[in-house]
Structure formats: structure tokens, C-alpha cells
Short mmCIF file of C-alpha atoms and ligand atoms in Angstrom, two decimals:
data_model
loop_
_atom_site.label_atom_id
_atom_site.label_comp_id
_atom_site.label_asym_id
_atom_site.label_seq_id
_atom_site.Cartn_x
_atom_site.Cartn_y
_atom_site.Cartn_z
CA MET A 950 93.94 -75.38 69.15
CA SER A 951 95.34 -77.45 71.76
CA TYR A 952 94.71 -81.11 71.81
CA GLU A 953 91.81 -82.24 74.01
CA VAL A 954 92.18 -85.73 75.40
CA LEU A 955 89.73 -88.10 73.96
CA ALA A 956 88.44 -89.22 77.36
CA ARG A 957 87.15 -85.62 77.96
CA LYS A 958 86.18 -84.82 74.35
CA TRP A 959 84.13 -87.92 73.84
CA ARG A 960 82.92 -88.34 77.47
CA PRO A 961 79.29 -89.56 77.00
CA LYS A 962 76.76 -87.02 77.75
CA SER A 963 73.67 -89.05 77.81
CA PHE A 964 72.69 -92.61 79.11
CA ASP A 965 72.34 -93.86 75.44
CA THR A 966 75.82 -93.12 74.57
CA LEU A 967 77.31 -94.65 77.63
CA VAL A 968 78.79 -98.17 76.73
CA GLY A 969 78.89 -101.39 78.73
CA GLN A 970 76.43 -100.57 81.71
CA ASP A 971 73.20 -101.53 80.31
CA ASN A 972 71.71 -102.96 83.57
CA THR A 973 72.49 -99.91 85.63
CA VAL A 974 71.37 -97.52 82.91
CA GLN A 975 68.14 -99.43 82.61
CA ALA A 976 67.41 -99.29 86.38
CA LEU A 977 68.36 -95.61 86.67
CA SER A 978 66.22 -94.76 83.51
CA ASN A 979 63.14 -96.48 84.94
CA ALA A 980 63.47 -94.72 88.27
CA LEU A 981 63.90 -91.36 86.53
CA ASP A 982 61.10 -91.83 84.18
CA ASN A 983 58.76 -93.18 86.86
CA ASP A 984 59.59 -90.49 89.50
CA ARG A 985 60.95 -93.20 91.96
CA LEU A 986 64.03 -91.14 92.90
CA HIS A 987 66.32 -92.10 95.90
CA HIS A 988 68.18 -89.70 97.85
CA ALA A 989 71.51 -91.32 97.71
CA TYR A 990 73.34 -93.55 95.09
CA LEU A 991 76.46 -95.56 95.39
CA PHE A 992 78.30 -96.52 92.16
CA THR A 993 80.96 -99.24 92.60
CA GLY A 994 83.38 -100.53 89.99
CA THR A 995 87.00 -100.59 89.01
CA ARG A 996 88.62 -97.46 87.48
CA GLY A 997 87.60 -96.18 84.21
CA VAL A 998 84.22 -98.05 83.86
CA GLY A 999 82.15 -94.87 83.89
CA LYS A 1000 81.28 -93.98 87.48
CA THR A 1001 81.69 -90.35 87.47
CA THR A 1002 80.31 -90.16 83.85
CA LEU A 1003 77.18 -91.84 85.14
CA ALA A 1004 76.97 -89.54 88.12
CA ARG A 1005 77.17 -86.47 85.89
CA ILE A 1006 74.49 -87.81 83.56
CA LEU A 1007 72.38 -88.64 86.49
CA ALA A 1008 72.87 -85.12 87.81
CA LYS A 1009 71.69 -83.63 84.36
CA SER A 1010 68.72 -85.91 84.39
CA LEU A 1011 67.69 -84.60 87.81
CA ASN A 1012 68.33 -80.98 87.06
CA CYS A 1013 67.44 -80.42 83.29
CA GLU A 1014 65.27 -77.47 82.89
CA VAL A 1015 62.80 -79.35 80.68
CA ASN A 1016 61.91 -81.93 83.30
CA ILE A 1017 63.28 -84.85 85.29
CA SER A 1018 63.70 -87.67 82.88
CA SER A 1019 66.32 -90.36 81.66
CA LYS A 1020 66.83 -88.16 78.70
CA PRO A 1021 68.09 -84.76 79.58
CA CYS A 1022 67.78 -82.12 76.80
CA LEU A 1023 71.38 -81.46 76.77
CA ASP A 1024 70.48 -77.96 75.41
CA CYS A 1025 69.27 -75.96 78.40
CA SER A 1026 71.66 -73.78 80.29
CA THR A 1027 71.68 -76.29 83.27
CA CYS A 1028 72.58 -79.31 80.94
CA LYS A 1029 75.28 -77.23 79.21
CA ASP A 1030 76.76 -76.06 82.49
CA ILE A 1031 76.86 -79.48 84.08
CA ASP A 1032 78.63 -80.79 80.92
CA LYS A 1033 81.12 -77.93 81.30
CA GLY A 1034 81.57 -78.52 85.04
CA ARG A 1035 80.33 -75.20 86.03
CA PHE A 1036 76.83 -75.83 87.53
CA ILE A 1037 76.59 -74.12 90.85
CA ASP A 1038 74.34 -76.83 92.38
CA LEU A 1039 76.52 -79.77 91.44
CA ILE A 1040 79.15 -80.08 93.93
CA GLU A 1041 81.98 -82.64 92.91
CA VAL A 1042 84.32 -83.66 95.78
CA ASP A 1043 87.25 -86.06 95.34
CA ALA A 1044 87.46 -87.66 98.75
CA ALA A 1045 90.94 -88.77 98.14
CA SER A 1046 91.89 -85.09 98.69
CA ASN A 1047 89.18 -84.13 101.18
CA THR A 1048 89.47 -86.46 103.91
CA GLN A 1049 89.43 -83.98 106.63
CA VAL A 1050 86.13 -83.98 108.63
CA ASP A 1051 86.10 -80.03 108.54
CA ASN A 1052 85.73 -79.97 104.85
CA MET A 1053 83.03 -82.46 105.02
CA ARG A 1054 81.12 -80.44 107.68
CA ASP A 1055 81.41 -77.32 105.63
CA LEU A 1056 80.01 -79.17 102.72
CA LEU A 1057 77.12 -80.75 104.65
CA ASP A 1058 76.31 -77.41 106.41
CA ASN A 1059 75.67 -76.00 103.11
CA ALA A 1060 73.41 -78.87 102.07
CA GLN A 1061 70.51 -77.44 104.14
CA TYR A 1062 70.19 -74.40 101.93
CA ALA A 1063 68.01 -74.55 98.91
CA PRO A 1064 69.65 -75.01 95.56
CA THR A 1065 70.61 -71.76 93.90
CA SER A 1066 69.28 -72.45 90.40
CA GLY A 1067 68.60 -76.21 89.96
CA ARG A 1068 65.84 -78.56 91.37
CA PHE A 1069 68.34 -80.40 93.39
CA LYS A 1070 71.88 -79.78 95.09
CA VAL A 1071 73.71 -82.82 93.89
CA TYR A 1072 76.78 -84.06 95.76
CA ILE A 1073 79.10 -86.29 93.72
CA ILE A 1074 81.74 -87.67 96.03
CA ASP A 1075 84.31 -89.63 94.18
CA GLU A 1076 86.52 -92.25 95.93
CA VAL A 1077 84.32 -91.97 98.88
CA HIS A 1078 86.01 -94.87 100.76
CA MET A 1079 88.85 -92.41 101.24
CA LEU A 1080 86.80 -90.39 103.78
CA SER A 1081 87.98 -90.52 107.40
CA LYS A 1082 85.85 -92.11 109.97
CA SER A 1083 84.58 -88.77 111.38
CA ALA A 1084 83.90 -87.54 107.90
CA PHE A 1085 81.70 -90.51 107.38
CA ASN A 1086 79.95 -89.80 110.59
CA ALA A 1087 79.33 -86.25 109.55
CA MET A 1088 77.84 -87.52 106.19
CA LEU A 1089 75.62 -90.25 107.98
CA LYS A 1090 73.91 -87.69 109.82
CA THR A 1091 72.77 -85.87 106.55
CA LEU A 1092 72.00 -89.24 105.07
CA GLU A 1093 69.74 -90.21 107.87
CA GLU A 1094 67.63 -87.20 107.49
CA PRO A 1095 68.26 -85.58 103.92
CA PRO A 1096 66.79 -82.42 102.91
CA PRO A 1097 64.39 -83.01 100.11
CA HIS A 1098 66.42 -81.02 97.74
CA VAL A 1099 69.65 -83.01 98.37
CA LYS A 1100 70.90 -85.94 96.25
CA PHE A 1101 74.02 -87.80 97.07
CA ILE A 1102 75.93 -89.77 94.29
CA LEU A 1103 78.84 -91.72 95.89
CA ALA A 1104 81.38 -93.57 93.85
CA THR A 1105 84.07 -95.99 94.86
CA THR A 1106 86.55 -98.50 93.63
CA ASP A 1107 86.73 -100.19 97.02
CA PRO A 1108 83.17 -100.49 98.68
CA LYS A 1109 84.45 -102.75 101.36
CA LYS A 1110 86.02 -99.73 103.08
CA ILE A 1111 82.68 -97.79 103.43
CA PRO A 1112 80.91 -98.32 106.63
CA VAL A 1113 77.75 -100.55 106.48
CA THR A 1114 75.64 -97.80 107.92
CA VAL A 1115 76.52 -95.51 104.87
CA ILE A 1116 75.97 -98.37 102.39
CA SER A 1117 72.72 -99.34 103.70
CA ARG A 1118 71.33 -95.85 103.09
CA CYS A 1119 72.31 -95.81 99.42
CA LEU A 1120 70.80 -97.56 96.39
CA GLN A 1121 73.95 -99.39 95.05
CA PHE A 1122 74.89 -100.02 91.48
CA ASN A 1123 77.72 -102.45 90.60
CA LEU A 1124 79.24 -101.23 87.34
CA LYS A 1125 80.80 -103.92 85.21
CA GLN A 1126 84.20 -103.97 83.71
CA MET A 1127 84.27 -103.00 80.14
CA THR A 1128 84.54 -106.08 77.69
CA ALA A 1129 87.43 -105.77 75.30
CA ASP A 1130 84.65 -105.99 72.60
CA ASN A 1131 82.78 -102.99 73.96
CA ILE A 1132 85.99 -101.06 74.15
CA SER A 1133 87.19 -101.80 70.56
CA ARG A 1134 83.71 -100.98 69.23
CA TYR A 1135 83.50 -97.79 71.13
CA ILE A 1136 87.10 -96.64 70.25
CA LYS A 1137 86.45 -97.53 66.64
CA ASP A 1138 83.45 -95.31 66.66
CA ILE A 1139 85.51 -92.31 68.16
CA LEU A 1140 88.25 -92.80 65.35
CA LYS A 1141 85.67 -92.60 62.77
CA LYS A 1142 84.36 -89.24 64.21
CA GLU A 1143 88.01 -88.24 64.48
CA GLU A 1144 88.63 -89.31 60.91
CA ILE A 1145 91.54 -91.45 61.73
CA ASN A 1146 91.97 -94.81 59.93
CA SER A 1147 92.63 -97.94 61.94
CA GLU A 1148 93.17 -101.60 61.58
CA ASP A 1149 90.65 -103.71 63.58
CA GLU A 1150 93.41 -105.73 65.09
CA ALA A 1151 95.30 -102.68 66.33
CA LEU A 1152 91.96 -101.63 68.07
CA ASN A 1153 91.67 -105.09 69.56
CA ILE A 1154 95.06 -104.96 71.02
CA ILE A 1155 94.40 -101.59 72.62
CA ALA A 1156 91.11 -102.93 74.07
CA LYS A 1157 92.96 -105.70 75.72
CA ALA A 1158 95.76 -103.67 76.93
CA ALA A 1159 93.15 -101.51 78.83
CA HIS A 1160 92.05 -104.32 81.01
CA GLY A 1161 88.40 -103.33 81.19
CA SER A 1162 89.03 -99.60 81.65
CA MET A 1163 87.55 -97.30 78.99
CA ARG A 1164 89.49 -94.38 80.47
CA ASP A 1165 92.78 -96.33 80.15
CA ALA A 1166 91.73 -97.40 76.55
CA LEU A 1167 91.19 -93.82 75.53
CA SER A 1168 94.43 -92.61 76.94
CA ILE A 1169 96.26 -95.41 75.02
CA LEU A 1170 94.42 -94.17 71.98
CA ASP A 1171 95.67 -90.61 72.58
CA GLN A 1172 99.04 -91.97 72.72
CA ALA A 1173 98.61 -93.93 69.57
CA ILE A 1174 97.32 -90.74 67.70
CA ALA A 1175 100.41 -88.87 68.89
CA TYR A 1176 102.52 -91.82 67.77
CA SER A 1177 100.97 -92.71 64.47
CA GLY A 1178 99.25 -89.72 63.19
CA SER A 1179 96.12 -90.17 60.97
CA SER A 1180 96.43 -93.88 60.57
CA ILE A 1181 96.66 -96.37 63.34
CA SER A 1182 98.34 -99.70 62.38
CA THR A 1183 98.72 -103.03 64.16
CA LYS A 1184 102.47 -102.98 63.70
CA GLU A 1185 102.81 -99.49 65.20
CA ILE A 1186 100.47 -100.38 68.19
CA ILE A 1187 102.70 -103.53 68.90
CA SER A 1188 105.71 -101.48 68.74
CA MET A 1189 104.24 -98.74 70.97
CA LEU A 1190 102.92 -100.93 73.55
CA GLY A 1191 105.65 -103.44 73.46
CA THR A 1192 102.86 -105.88 73.00
CA ILE A 1193 103.25 -109.15 71.22
CA ASP A 1194 102.68 -109.97 67.56
CA ASN A 1195 100.63 -113.19 67.96
CA ILE A 1196 102.40 -114.62 64.95
CA PHE A 1197 105.17 -115.35 67.35
CA LEU A 1198 102.82 -117.39 69.71
CA VAL A 1199 101.36 -119.28 66.53
CA SER A 1200 104.72 -120.18 65.47
CA ILE A 1201 105.67 -121.34 69.05
CA LEU A 1202 102.68 -123.67 69.09
CA ASN A 1203 103.45 -124.94 65.66
CA ALA A 1204 106.97 -125.64 66.84
CA LEU A 1205 105.56 -127.37 69.95
CA VAL A 1206 103.41 -129.61 67.70
CA LYS A 1207 106.54 -130.67 65.88
CA ASN A 1208 108.33 -131.17 69.18
CA ASN A 1209 110.85 -128.67 67.90
CA GLY A 1210 112.44 -127.14 71.02
CA GLU A 1211 115.22 -125.53 69.09
CA GLU A 1212 112.77 -123.64 67.19
CA MET A 1213 110.84 -122.54 70.18
CA MET A 1214 114.08 -121.36 71.84
CA LYS A 1215 114.86 -119.25 68.66
CA LEU A 1216 111.51 -117.59 68.81
CA SER A 1217 111.73 -116.63 72.28
CA ALA A 1218 115.22 -115.22 71.73
CA GLU A 1219 113.67 -113.04 68.78
CA MET A 1220 110.96 -111.93 71.10
CA ASN A 1221 113.57 -110.84 73.62
CA GLU A 1222 115.47 -108.99 71.03
CA LYS A 1223 112.15 -107.01 70.32
CA SER A 1224 111.89 -106.37 74.15
CA ILE A 1225 108.56 -108.00 74.32
CA SER A 1226 106.97 -108.25 77.76
CA PHE A 1227 107.01 -112.07 78.45
CA ASP A 1228 104.36 -111.62 81.15
CA LEU A 1229 102.11 -110.28 78.29
CA ALA A 1230 103.32 -113.07 76.03
CA LEU A 1231 102.22 -115.70 78.52
CA GLU A 1232 98.88 -113.88 78.86
CA GLU A 1233 98.45 -113.83 75.16
CA LEU A 1234 99.49 -117.49 74.97
CA ALA A 1235 96.90 -118.58 77.44
CA ARG A 1236 94.36 -116.57 75.31
CA LEU A 1237 95.49 -118.23 72.29
CA ILE A 1238 95.12 -121.60 73.71
CA HIS A 1239 91.81 -120.83 75.06
CA LYS A 1240 90.57 -119.76 71.51
CA ILE A 1241 92.00 -123.07 70.09
CA SER A 1242 90.09 -124.98 72.68
CA ILE A 1243 86.95 -123.11 71.99
CA LYS A 1244 87.38 -124.01 68.34
CA GLN A 1245 87.85 -127.71 69.28
CA ILE A 1246 84.59 -127.79 71.29
CA ILE A 1247 82.44 -125.51 69.13
CA PRO A 1248 83.83 -126.13 65.50
CA ASN A 1249 81.20 -123.50 64.18
CA SER A 1250 82.51 -120.73 66.36
CA THR A 1251 84.09 -117.79 64.64
CA ASN A 1252 86.61 -115.60 66.30
CA ASP A 1253 87.34 -112.08 65.66
CA SER A 1254 91.01 -112.69 65.60
CA SER A 1255 92.93 -112.18 62.40
CA LEU A 1256 94.49 -115.46 63.09
CA SER A 1257 91.38 -117.60 62.70
CA GLU A 1258 93.07 -119.63 60.07
CA GLU A 1259 95.95 -120.54 62.05
CA ILE A 1260 93.53 -121.21 65.14
CA ASN A 1261 91.54 -123.60 63.00
CA LYS A 1262 94.70 -125.58 62.04
CA LEU A 1263 96.08 -125.80 65.54
CA ALA A 1264 92.66 -127.05 66.81
CA THR A 1265 93.28 -130.14 64.81
CA LEU A 1266 96.79 -130.77 65.83
CA PHE A 1267 96.41 -130.90 69.69
CA THR A 1268 94.27 -133.08 71.57
CA PRO A 1269 91.73 -131.35 74.07
CA GLU A 1270 93.57 -132.89 77.07
CA SER A 1271 96.94 -131.58 75.92
CA LEU A 1272 95.48 -128.13 75.39
CA GLN A 1273 94.09 -128.23 78.93
CA LEU A 1274 97.53 -129.10 80.14
CA LYS A 1275 99.49 -126.50 78.06
CA TYR A 1276 96.95 -123.81 79.28
CA GLN A 1277 97.78 -124.86 82.83
CA ILE A 1278 101.41 -124.85 82.34
CA VAL A 1279 101.26 -121.26 80.79
CA ILE A 1280 99.13 -119.92 83.52
CA ASN A 1281 101.43 -121.36 86.21
CA GLY A 1282 104.56 -120.07 84.29
CA ARG A 1283 103.08 -116.64 84.43
CA LYS A 1284 102.42 -116.89 88.08
CA ASP A 1285 105.99 -117.90 88.70
CA LEU A 1286 107.39 -115.59 86.09
CA HIS A 1287 108.52 -112.97 88.94
CA LEU A 1288 110.37 -115.78 90.68
CA ALA A 1289 112.43 -116.65 87.54
CA PRO A 1290 116.05 -115.20 87.41
CA ASP A 1291 114.93 -113.21 84.51
CA PRO A 1292 111.65 -113.01 82.32
CA LEU A 1293 113.37 -114.61 79.36
CA THR A 1294 114.46 -117.75 81.50
CA GLY A 1295 111.01 -117.95 82.96
CA PHE A 1296 109.39 -117.81 79.59
CA ASN A 1297 111.83 -120.45 78.20
CA MET A 1298 111.16 -122.73 81.35
CA THR A 1299 107.55 -122.55 80.42
CA LEU A 1300 107.98 -123.53 77.00
CA LEU A 1301 110.21 -126.33 77.85
CA ARG A 1302 107.54 -127.62 80.25
CA MET A 1303 105.04 -127.50 77.52
CA LEU A 1304 107.42 -129.58 75.48
CA ALA A 1305 108.22 -132.07 78.26
CA PHE A 1306 104.78 -132.74 79.51
CA TYR A 1307 101.81 -134.25 77.76
CA PRO A 1308 98.72 -136.00 78.93
CA SER A 1309 97.79 -139.56 78.16
CA ILE A 1310 95.07 -141.83 79.13
CA LYS A 1311 96.02 -144.84 81.25
CA PRO A 1312 94.20 -147.98 80.05
CA SER A 1313 92.60 -149.09 83.09
CA ASN A 1314 90.32 -151.97 84.20
CA ASN A 1315 88.05 -149.70 86.12
CA SER A 1316 86.04 -147.08 84.51
CA ASP A 1317 87.84 -144.29 86.21
CA SER A 1318 90.59 -143.86 83.86
CA LYS A 1319 93.08 -141.59 85.32
CA LYS A 1320 94.75 -138.85 83.31
CA LYS A 1321 98.37 -138.99 83.58
CA VAL A 1322 101.40 -137.09 82.62
CA GLU A 1323 104.32 -138.71 80.96
CA LEU A 1324 107.91 -137.37 80.82
CA LYS A 1325 108.77 -137.74 77.43
CA SER A 1326 111.83 -139.96 77.06
CA ASP A 1327 113.70 -137.57 74.89
CA VAL A 1328 113.64 -134.91 77.68
CA LYS A 1329 115.78 -135.84 80.60
CA ILE A 1330 116.21 -134.36 83.94
CA LYS A 1331 119.96 -133.50 84.03
CA VAL A 1332 121.87 -135.08 86.80
CA GLU A 1333 125.57 -134.80 86.10
CA VAL A 1334 127.82 -137.59 87.05
CA LYS A 1335 131.52 -136.75 86.87
CA ASP A 1336 133.56 -138.78 84.45
CA ASN A 1337 136.32 -140.86 86.04
CA ILE A 1338 139.07 -139.58 83.86
CA LEU A 1339 142.43 -141.27 84.43
CA ASP A 1340 145.55 -140.51 82.66
CA ASN A 1341 147.81 -143.22 81.85
CA ILE A 1342 149.69 -144.28 84.87
CA ASN A 1343 152.72 -146.21 85.82
CA ILE A 1344 151.81 -149.73 87.08
CA LYS A 1345 153.80 -149.10 90.19
CA ASP A 1346 151.42 -146.19 91.07
CA PHE A 1347 148.33 -148.27 90.42
CA ASP A 1348 146.28 -148.04 93.59
CA GLY A 1349 144.15 -151.15 93.04
CA ASP A 1350 140.98 -149.14 92.04
CA TRP A 1351 139.67 -151.67 89.52
CA ILE A 1352 136.50 -149.81 88.81
CA LYS A 1353 138.20 -146.68 87.86
CA LEU A 1354 140.73 -148.50 85.74
CA VAL A 1355 137.88 -150.23 83.81
CA SER A 1356 136.11 -147.03 83.20
CA CYS A 1357 139.09 -145.96 81.34
CA LEU A 1358 139.23 -148.95 78.99
CA LYS A 1359 137.84 -148.64 75.40
CA ILE A 1360 134.39 -150.08 74.92
CA GLY A 1361 134.46 -153.73 73.46
CA ILE A 1362 134.55 -157.12 74.47
CA ALA A 1363 137.66 -156.62 76.63
CA LYS A 1364 135.95 -154.01 78.54
CA SER A 1365 132.79 -156.20 79.02
CA LEU A 1366 134.98 -159.09 80.44
CA ALA A 1367 136.62 -156.49 82.78
CA GLN A 1368 133.24 -155.05 83.88
CA GLU A 1369 131.90 -158.48 84.97
CA SER A 1370 135.17 -159.13 86.96
CA SER A 1371 136.45 -158.07 90.08
CA LEU A 1372 140.21 -157.64 91.07
CA ILE A 1373 141.34 -160.36 93.65
CA SER A 1374 145.03 -159.25 93.45
CA TYR A 1375 147.72 -157.90 91.46
CA LYS A 1376 151.43 -158.14 91.55
CA ASP A 1377 154.56 -158.13 89.22
CA ASN A 1378 152.28 -157.22 86.28
CA ILE A 1379 149.91 -160.10 86.87
CA PHE A 1380 146.17 -159.21 87.42
CA ASN A 1381 144.24 -162.11 89.16
CA LEU A 1382 140.54 -161.47 88.33
CA ALA A 1383 137.35 -163.23 89.46
CA LEU A 1384 134.69 -163.46 86.76
CA ASN A 1385 130.97 -163.43 87.76
CA GLU A 1386 129.96 -167.01 86.94
CA ASN A 1387 126.75 -165.81 85.10
CA PHE A 1388 129.19 -164.31 82.57
CA SER A 1389 131.28 -167.43 82.15
CA HIS A 1390 130.84 -167.18 78.36
CA LEU A 1391 133.25 -164.21 78.50
CA ASN A 1392 136.03 -166.63 79.90
CA GLN A 1393 137.59 -167.30 76.41
CA ASN A 1394 141.32 -167.10 75.42
CA ASP A 1395 141.00 -164.51 72.78
CA TYR A 1396 138.85 -162.17 75.03
CA VAL A 1397 141.43 -162.39 77.75
CA GLU A 1398 144.08 -161.82 75.39
CA LYS A 1399 142.25 -158.56 74.21
CA LEU A 1400 142.02 -157.50 77.87
CA GLU A 1401 145.69 -158.10 78.32
CA ASP A 1402 146.53 -155.98 75.33
CA GLU A 1403 144.35 -153.18 76.55
CA LEU A 1404 145.87 -153.08 79.98
CA THR A 1405 149.38 -153.32 78.44
CA GLU A 1406 148.52 -150.37 76.19
CA TYR A 1407 147.34 -148.43 79.19
CA PHE A 1408 150.13 -149.17 81.59
CA LYS A 1409 152.77 -149.24 78.72
CA GLU A 1410 154.11 -152.37 80.29
CA LYS A 1411 153.25 -156.13 79.46
CA ILE A 1412 150.43 -157.28 81.73
CA LYS A 1413 149.29 -160.81 82.29
CA VAL A 1414 145.54 -161.57 83.23
CA ASN A 1415 144.40 -164.72 85.05
CA ILE A 1416 140.63 -165.54 85.21
CA LYS A 1417 138.74 -167.73 87.56
CA LEU A 1418 134.97 -167.91 88.07
CA GLY A 1419 133.21 -166.58 91.34
CA ASN A 1420 130.00 -165.19 92.67
CA ARG A 1421 128.84 -162.25 94.85
CA LEU A 1422 131.60 -160.27 93.33
CA LYS A 1423 131.79 -156.54 93.57
CA THR A 1424 132.14 -156.02 89.74
CA PRO A 1425 132.28 -152.74 88.07
CA SER A 1426 129.01 -153.43 86.32
CA LEU A 1427 127.28 -154.15 89.63
CA GLN A 1428 128.69 -151.04 91.33
CA LYS A 1429 127.52 -149.10 88.41
CA LYS A 1430 124.03 -150.66 88.70
CA ILE A 1431 123.99 -149.60 92.37
CA LYS A 1432 125.09 -146.12 91.46
CA ASN A 1433 122.58 -145.81 88.76
CA ASP A 1434 119.67 -146.99 91.08
CA GLU A 1435 120.81 -144.23 93.53
CA LEU A 1436 120.74 -141.70 90.83
CA MET A 1437 117.33 -142.90 89.73
CA LYS A 1438 116.11 -142.52 93.13
CA THR A 1439 117.59 -138.94 93.29
CA THR A 1440 116.04 -138.04 90.10
CA GLU A 1441 112.58 -139.52 90.91
CA SER A 1442 112.53 -137.61 94.25
CA ALA A 1443 113.65 -134.39 92.57
CA ILE A 1444 110.85 -134.81 90.03
CA MET A 1445 108.19 -135.81 92.63
CA ASN A 1446 109.28 -132.85 94.81
CA ASP A 1447 109.13 -130.28 91.98
CA LYS A 1448 106.47 -127.81 92.85
CA PHE A 1449 105.21 -127.76 89.24
CA VAL A 1450 104.86 -131.62 89.06
CA LYS A 1451 103.16 -131.67 92.44
CA GLU A 1452 100.61 -129.03 90.97
CA LEU A 1453 99.99 -131.25 88.05
CA ILE A 1454 99.38 -134.22 90.14
CA ASN A 1455 96.91 -132.21 92.38
CA ASP A 1456 95.11 -130.18 89.67
CA PHE A 1457 95.16 -132.74 86.92
CA ASP A 1458 94.93 -135.88 88.85
CA ALA A 1459 98.23 -136.61 87.02
CA GLU A 1460 100.55 -139.45 87.60
CA VAL A 1461 104.20 -139.53 86.86
CA ILE A 1462 105.27 -142.64 84.98
CA THR A 1463 108.41 -143.44 86.78
CA SER A 1464 109.65 -145.72 84.09
CA SER A 1465 109.72 -142.82 81.78
CA ILE A 1466 112.17 -140.94 84.06
CA LYS A 1467 115.81 -140.89 82.65
CA PRO A 1468 118.58 -139.15 84.37
CA THR A 1469 120.98 -137.66 81.99
CA LYS A 1470 124.66 -138.16 82.58
CA LYS A 1471 127.76 -138.17 80.66
CA LYS A 1472 128.29 -141.71 78.99
CA GLU A 1473 130.56 -143.87 81.09
CA ASN A 1474 133.04 -145.53 78.72
ZN1 ZN B 2471 68.35 -79.84 79.77
#
């Protein structure tokens, strides 16, 4: 026997087996049982939430040979024929393939004739928003003066595209998206009937992957059965869907607590090797952070997750403010993922941001204590400064660039002396220096001799140094300070203009603590 897809095999045949649309079912049941029938219904909602299923149950309720009720017998030939899709007075049209006005006219010309065997002629028009304008006009005429034996059931995923004149003549029901909870309970039930074993976590993953659509959930389940056979395990579902083992994410958050960036990068590399979708990983990470936050706020709350122990532990390791910020970073990271050079890079940058930013409360005199975001001092914005690398040169080739020369000296007291001095003149291997008078304590014979030795070693020729005191000198150390200030300005403005930092400032009322910004550069010797 050929395999019948689950969505068809287990399509709910009555209102009480339909999941997740309690309000609509309640309203329709009341109308049917109290004989308050409308001639046109409009079901709206995203795909796979049960619009056409509901329409068919309604058609059965209207035409069941026993009577009109919210509980069609499911046993009479009308009920059976409707379930099998062969009832002559039920006309199902997919507007996506019948947009021509002629088809619509033919269809509606027929409406005036009495039903062949049923109580009502029921027209189910799916994706009704796809009808052309003239098709809508043709339909409107019938809707304005409907023959008493005609019922319209319109269904659409996009009600905004339906003319108001049509909508106003329909009784509208907004079908809700299925919750993951509803879906996993429903598919668990189906698997039980199919005698297939399953792990709860596996069904939770399928339910989430279906994004509110029962039809999608069931086709994933079809796939899973084909893939796994008589037993559906979490491991297989993860591998089938390329979804993510939440253990990875828990490990990432644990590494984050320990400020262990290396471990975080290792984990993301492992995830990459397993071809895990990083978009999904960020989605799941946001979900996980949300669960941890809930645990913090409502300590007694339970969650269905198999990770509840880890979640409880993480709830004690993060501050609520920090979780808020991490959540925002993850959401932003996901939003920008398509802009990243590749998903792994985008994912890693998001992890590094989580590592780099944490909120703190600024002690403030007024009651309005602003949340602010610090850049941790161990995370530096990299601004590279080229090293001044000089090879040993002949004294005759020395161009007088004292700053460059000093940068080549070994660190020590001789270098300090040189850094606080500027070169006045040099001739015949004699260097005349002016020492910043604020550093006159460096003007000692043995320091000067050490500098002479260093320069002698550098030029491979005997060098003599004369020192006098001076002020307002362009010493190497002053030049370096000016350069560093410039670098600092560039770094600060790079940070302040960063799109993400701007978002933090706007969304979190965050402040950047400029004193915590440190440009990274190669150490100058
Ligand atoms: Zn019946």
C-alpha cells in the first residue's frame, strides 16, 4: 500500500479534533447549533493553520444528512463524500489557478440552480485574494443577492488584497498561528496512532521548525518517518533538519560567563563543521536567553526543555541587565547576518559582541541612573600602527630623524633619556641633545654614557652625546603622545559611529565609557 501523507491521513474531520482554533470553532459551533447561519464566511490566516480543513468541516456541518449541527455524523454518505472530496454540491476552487473572470462567471451562473443532493451548494474559494478585479466584481453580484441555497467560504493568507466590498459581506474569522506546544502535542498524538516511538525533544524541534504551520509540521514529520523509520530520535531530527543541538548554545553561554572567547570560537567552528544553520543558531540562542530571563523573573517557572537544569544554572550566572543586552545583541546579529561576509563570520562577530559588551549601572546623584555599556578593557578595537623598523645604518646616512632613531633603541634608561630629549644638531659623531627640563633627573653621567653605548652599538661607530636642558621641545615622547591622542580620537569616533554601538545607545540608553576604549597597536620599543 502506498504511503499516505500524514496531513491527508490525519486531516481533522470534525471541530473537536481541530487543534489551536478554539475561538473560531466556538463561534462557528454556536452559529450552527442555534441556526444563525451567514451566507458567506472568510477565513484568514497564514498557511497551514487549518483554513481549508475548517471550511470542509463547516461544509459537512451544513450538509450532513442527519441535521445542521456543529457535530456532523461523519457516517452518512454526504459526510463521507465530503471527506473523500467527491461531494457534488461542494465546489472547491483554488483562486490561484482560476483568476480569469470567465471561470468565475461559469461558476456563479451555476450557483442559481438548486443543489443536486445536499442542503446547500457550498463554494470554498481558497487563496481568494488571487482573483482578478473583474472576477471579484462577478462574485460581488452573487454575494449581494445570494440564493438561499448558496454558502460561500473564502479563505486567504492575504486579506488586505480583498476588496472591502467583498470583506464587508463576509463573516470574518482570523485563524491563529499554531503554537509550538499545540503542534508538538498534536504530532505526538499522531505518532502514537501510527505506533511510532519518539523523543519529546525531537517533537519540540519539529514543532518549532514548522513556524506555526501544522501542515509544515506534518510534512517534516513525514520526512522524519522516512528518515528514521519506527523511532524518531532528537539526534536524527537535528541531523535531518540541520538544526542545532542546544548543548552547543549552553556551552557558548557558559564560555561567555567565563569570559572565554577562545572556547566560544572553538564551539562555533565545531558548529560550522556540522553545517549547522547560523541563522537558526541565533534564533535558538535568543530563545535560550529568553528562557533564562524567564527563570530569573519567575524562579518557580518550569520549562519543557530538556535543558532545564542548565537553564536554572545559567539564570544564576548572568545579571538580568546583562541578559537583556545579550538578547538584543543576538537579535541584531541575526538581523545583520545576511550582511556578513559569510554566516560563520556573522555568528562569530555576534559572539564577540556578547563578550565585549556588558551593562553596568552608573552611580548617579540623581535617581535616574542610566544604564551604560562598557567596553571591557581586555577587548580592544584594533587600530594598527606600523612599526618604525630601521636597520642599522651608517652614521653618514643618518637623516636626522631622531624619533625614528629612538624607536630603534632598546627599552631602558638610555631610551627614556633619549625619548625626553630632542636632537639639536649632530656632526662628527657628536649628538647635541636638549633634555626636557621636567626630566632633568635623567641628566646623569652614567645615563648619558649608556645612551652613548647604545648609539655606538647602533651605528657601529663611537658616538658622543652632549646634553643641555630646554623646554617646549619636540621630544619623541611628546610626539608619541600627540600621535596616541590622534589614534584615540580615531578609535573613539570609530566606536561612536559603529552602527551597533549607536543602536545600543538608542535602544538601551547606553553610554560608551570613553576611558575604557583602548586602541590596540603594536608595542613601540
Ligand atoms: Zn452526516
